[in-house]
Tab-separated table of C-alpha atoms in Angstrom:
chain	number	residue	atom	x	y	z
L	4	UNK	CA	20.737	-1.722	4.723
L	5	UNK	CA	17.289	-0.826	3.426
L	6	UNK	CA	13.774	-2.247	3.662
L	7	UNK	CA	12.575	-4.670	0.979
L	8	UNK	CA	9.993	-2.239	-0.381
L	9	UNK	CA	9.253	-4.237	-3.549
L	10	UNK	CA	8.270	-7.374	-1.656
L	11	UNK	CA	6.480	-5.382	1.056
L	12	UNK	CA	4.328	-3.662	-1.572
L	13	UNK	CA	3.788	-7.003	-3.297
L	14	UNK	CA	2.489	-8.465	0.005
L	15	UNK	CA	0.259	-5.430	0.630
L	16	UNK	CA	-1.336	-5.589	-2.812
L	17	UNK	CA	-1.588	-9.375	-2.669
L	18	UNK	CA	-3.590	-9.103	0.573
L	19	UNK	CA	-6.122	-6.974	-1.310
L	20	UNK	CA	-6.146	-9.338	-4.285
L	21	UNK	CA	-6.628	-12.326	-1.975
L	22	UNK	CA	-9.676	-10.569	-0.488
L	23	UNK	CA	-11.166	-10.458	-4.008
L	24	UNK	CA	-10.372	-6.898	-5.109
L	25	UNK	CA	-9.572	-6.213	-8.744
L	26	UNK	CA	-9.731	-2.372	-8.842
L	27	UNK	CA	-6.874	-1.554	-6.517
L	28	UNK	CA	-5.534	1.985	-6.422
L	29	UNK	CA	-2.093	3.023	-5.242
L	30	UNK	CA	-1.630	6.298	-3.400
L	31	UNK	CA	1.969	6.640	-4.524
L	32	UNK	CA	4.908	8.454	-2.964
L	33	UNK	CA	7.265	10.958	-4.566
L	34	UNK	CA	8.784	9.237	-7.637
L	35	UNK	CA	12.253	10.629	-6.920
L	36	UNK	CA	12.507	8.337	-3.857
L	37	UNK	CA	13.673	4.761	-4.217
L	38	UNK	CA	11.005	3.638	-1.743
L	39	UNK	CA	8.208	5.095	-3.904
L	40	UNK	CA	9.580	3.533	-7.081
L	41	UNK	CA	10.043	0.149	-5.381
L	42	UNK	CA	6.574	0.189	-3.804
L	43	UNK	CA	4.964	0.984	-7.159
L	44	UNK	CA	6.993	-1.835	-8.728
L	45	UNK	CA	5.851	-4.291	-6.031
L	46	UNK	CA	2.240	-3.176	-6.519
L	47	UNK	CA	2.492	-3.717	-10.276
L	48	UNK	CA	4.132	-7.123	-9.858
L	49	UNK	CA	1.362	-8.286	-7.524
L	50	UNK	CA	-1.283	-7.223	-10.049
L	51	UNK	CA	0.621	-8.995	-12.836
L	52	UNK	CA	0.897	-12.157	-10.721
L	53	UNK	CA	-2.920	-12.359	-10.807
L	54	UNK	CA	-3.230	-11.300	-14.478
L	55	UNK	CA	-4.793	-7.978	-13.462
L	56	UNK	CA	-3.905	-5.299	-16.034
L	57	UNK	CA	-2.156	-2.243	-14.605
L	58	UNK	CA	-4.401	0.831	-14.824
L	59	UNK	CA	-2.391	4.082	-14.560
L	60	UNK	CA	-5.573	5.998	-13.680
L	61	UNK	CA	-5.576	4.118	-10.364
L	62	UNK	CA	-2.166	5.529	-9.355
L	63	UNK	CA	-2.436	8.888	-7.612
L	64	UNK	CA	-0.268	11.934	-7.803
L	65	UNK	CA	2.423	11.850	-5.099
L	66	UNK	CA	1.076	11.640	-1.581
L	67	UNK	CA	3.259	11.800	1.511
L	68	UNK	CA	1.115	13.367	4.242
L	69	UNK	CA	-2.341	12.972	5.756
L	70	UNK	CA	-3.544	16.009	3.765
L	71	UNK	CA	-2.196	14.749	0.437
L	72	UNK	CA	-3.620	11.284	1.145
L	73	UNK	CA	-7.040	12.852	1.748
L	74	UNK	CA	-6.824	14.900	-1.461
L	75	UNK	CA	-5.607	12.038	-3.658
L	76	UNK	CA	-8.148	9.544	-2.265
L	77	UNK	CA	-10.941	12.042	-2.960
L	78	UNK	CA	-9.711	12.323	-6.562
L	79	UNK	CA	-9.761	8.528	-6.953
L	80	UNK	CA	-13.318	8.405	-5.585
L	81	UNK	CA	-14.352	10.851	-8.325
L	82	UNK	CA	-13.371	8.384	-11.063
L	83	UNK	CA	-16.299	6.947	-13.081
L	84	UNK	CA	-15.329	3.499	-11.743
L	85	UNK	CA	-13.615	4.152	-8.397
L	86	UNK	CA	-11.372	1.584	-6.718
L	87	UNK	CA	-12.674	-0.902	-4.167
L	88	UNK	CA	-9.292	-0.983	-2.428
L	89	UNK	CA	-6.217	1.177	-2.013
L	90	UNK	CA	-2.592	0.480	-1.150
L	91	UNK	CA	-1.070	3.602	0.416
L	92	UNK	CA	2.573	4.666	0.235
L	93	UNK	CA	2.644	5.082	4.013
L	94	UNK	CA	0.358	5.016	7.033
L	95	UNK	CA	-0.027	8.822	7.147
L	96	UNK	CA	-1.388	8.704	3.601
L	97	UNK	CA	-3.719	5.889	4.715
L	98	UNK	CA	-5.047	8.114	7.521
L	99	UNK	CA	-5.871	10.717	4.863
L	100	UNK	CA	-7.586	8.026	2.789
L	101	UNK	CA	-9.706	7.060	5.829
L	102	UNK	CA	-10.699	10.733	6.200
L	103	UNK	CA	-11.641	11.108	2.525
L	104	UNK	CA	-13.723	7.948	2.666
L	105	UNK	CA	-15.510	9.090	5.837
L	106	UNK	CA	-16.219	12.485	4.249
L	107	UNK	CA	-18.053	10.653	1.439
L	108	UNK	CA	-20.013	8.500	3.881
L	109	UNK	CA	-17.974	5.397	3.006
L	110	UNK	CA	-16.673	2.843	5.494
L	111	UNK	CA	-13.387	0.985	5.773
L	112	UNK	CA	-13.390	-1.936	4.883
L	113	UNK	CA	-17.077	-2.416	3.987
L	114	UNK	CA	-16.922	0.021	1.059
L	115	UNK	CA	-13.183	0.381	0.417
L	116	UNK	CA	-10.320	-1.687	1.838
L	117	UNK	CA	-7.125	0.141	2.814
L	118	UNK	CA	-3.547	-1.063	3.376
L	119	UNK	CA	-0.706	1.162	4.555
L	120	UNK	CA	3.063	0.885	4.886
L	121	UNK	CA	5.402	1.629	7.838
L	122	UNK	CA	3.404	0.279	10.818
L	123	UNK	CA	3.262	3.732	12.359
L	124	UNK	CA	2.153	3.688	16.015
L	125	UNK	CA	-1.180	5.230	15.015
L	126	UNK	CA	-2.015	2.463	12.536
L	127	UNK	CA	-3.202	0.092	15.263
L	128	UNK	CA	-5.326	2.853	16.837
L	129	UNK	CA	-7.334	3.720	13.723
L	130	UNK	CA	-10.913	2.517	13.517
L	131	UNK	CA	-10.742	-0.055	12.119
L	132	UNK	CA	-7.075	-0.818	12.825
L	133	UNK	CA	-5.011	-0.498	9.638
L	134	UNK	CA	-3.502	-3.476	7.837
L	135	UNK	CA	0.059	-2.350	7.164
L	136	UNK	CA	3.576	-3.397	6.264
L	137	UNK	CA	6.311	-3.165	8.902
L	138	UNK	CA	9.451	-1.184	8.215
L	139	UNK	CA	12.050	-3.454	9.885
L	140	UNK	CA	14.132	-0.701	11.531
L	141	UNK	CA	15.318	-2.866	14.437
L	142	UNK	CA	16.323	-5.765	12.209
L	143	UNK	CA	18.107	-3.449	9.772
L	144	UNK	CA	20.079	-1.867	12.621
L	145	UNK	CA	20.983	-5.253	14.129
L	146	UNK	CA	22.225	-6.520	10.769
L	147	UNK	CA	24.316	-3.401	10.134
L	148	UNK	CA	25.885	-3.348	13.597
L	149	UNK	CA	26.676	-7.078	13.439
L	150	UNK	CA	28.459	-6.615	10.103
L	151	UNK	CA	30.438	-3.661	11.449
L	152	UNK	CA	31.530	-5.612	14.519
L	153	UNK	CA	32.654	-8.571	12.382
L	154	UNK	CA	35.026	-6.472	10.288
L	155	UNK	CA	38.485	-5.562	11.377
L	156	UNK	CA	39.575	-4.417	7.932
L	157	UNK	CA	37.522	-2.402	5.455
L	158	UNK	CA	35.347	-4.452	3.125
L	159	UNK	CA	33.671	-3.509	-0.120
L	160	UNK	CA	30.216	-1.961	0.302
L	161	UNK	CA	27.285	-4.346	0.241
L	162	UNK	CA	23.612	-3.545	-0.269
L	163	UNK	CA	21.127	-5.610	1.713
L	164	UNK	CA	17.337	-5.429	1.745
L	165	UNK	CA	15.501	-6.714	4.821
L	166	UNK	CA	12.013	-8.221	4.423
L	167	UNK	CA	8.992	-6.138	5.420
L	168	UNK	CA	6.213	-8.230	6.960
L	169	UNK	CA	2.502	-7.571	6.522
L	170	UNK	CA	0.450	-7.073	9.688
L	171	UNK	CA	-3.143	-8.050	8.914
L	172	UNK	CA	-5.666	-6.026	10.860
L	173	UNK	CA	-9.290	-5.105	10.132
L	174	UNK	CA	-9.035	-2.675	7.208
L	175	UNK	CA	-9.314	-5.330	4.472
L	176	UNK	CA	-12.478	-7.187	3.492
L	177	UNK	CA	-14.060	-8.560	0.347
L	178	UNK	CA	-15.118	-5.894	-2.139
L	179	UNK	CA	-18.688	-4.643	-1.950
L	180	UNK	CA	-21.158	-5.888	-4.502
L	181	UNK	CA	-21.553	-3.313	-7.204
L	182	UNK	CA	-25.161	-2.644	-8.153
L	183	UNK	CA	-24.140	-2.024	-11.759
L	184	UNK	CA	-22.746	-5.577	-11.912
L	185	UNK	CA	-26.034	-7.086	-10.784
L	186	UNK	CA	-28.292	-5.166	-13.208
L	187	UNK	CA	-29.313	-7.081	-16.330
L	188	UNK	CA	-28.221	-5.674	-19.687
L	189	UNK	CA	-31.772	-5.787	-20.975
L	190	UNK	CA	-35.024	-4.294	-19.658
L	191	UNK	CA	-37.279	-6.586	-17.676
């Protein structure tokens, strides 16, 4: 029994798209993990569902910790056209993203919107509280125990993915107006 990481990532990215973002980065996890691969897939599917081309430059090197989240977010902010939103592999990475943004004098969500994954206890305590996706540990355990109790004889293995719900908090807002988008292409 595992979490439905693809659909959870889809919901996380869709929340940013629904707020109006089009340059959405992904602070990705280690590619050798199924969760990281599935979350990247869900992110890409959400972009495709809105006809937003996938931009590999907006996917970070692997980030798993607060420190790596800080480092990778700083690298994304150094891009010539930085993202207006970021979907983080987990909430610890999102905390690092908050720190990198604060170090640059940027605010969440006024300058950059942030969404995490896991619903870590700290996510609700961040300022502003982090929009995140719940890992359904309790539901996964209940499902697994119920199936075990139903079986008297061995059954073939089954793989089940349990939905991960999005918890909307205050870390997502409409993208900021970009001054370069409001400048005319000709001198006045």
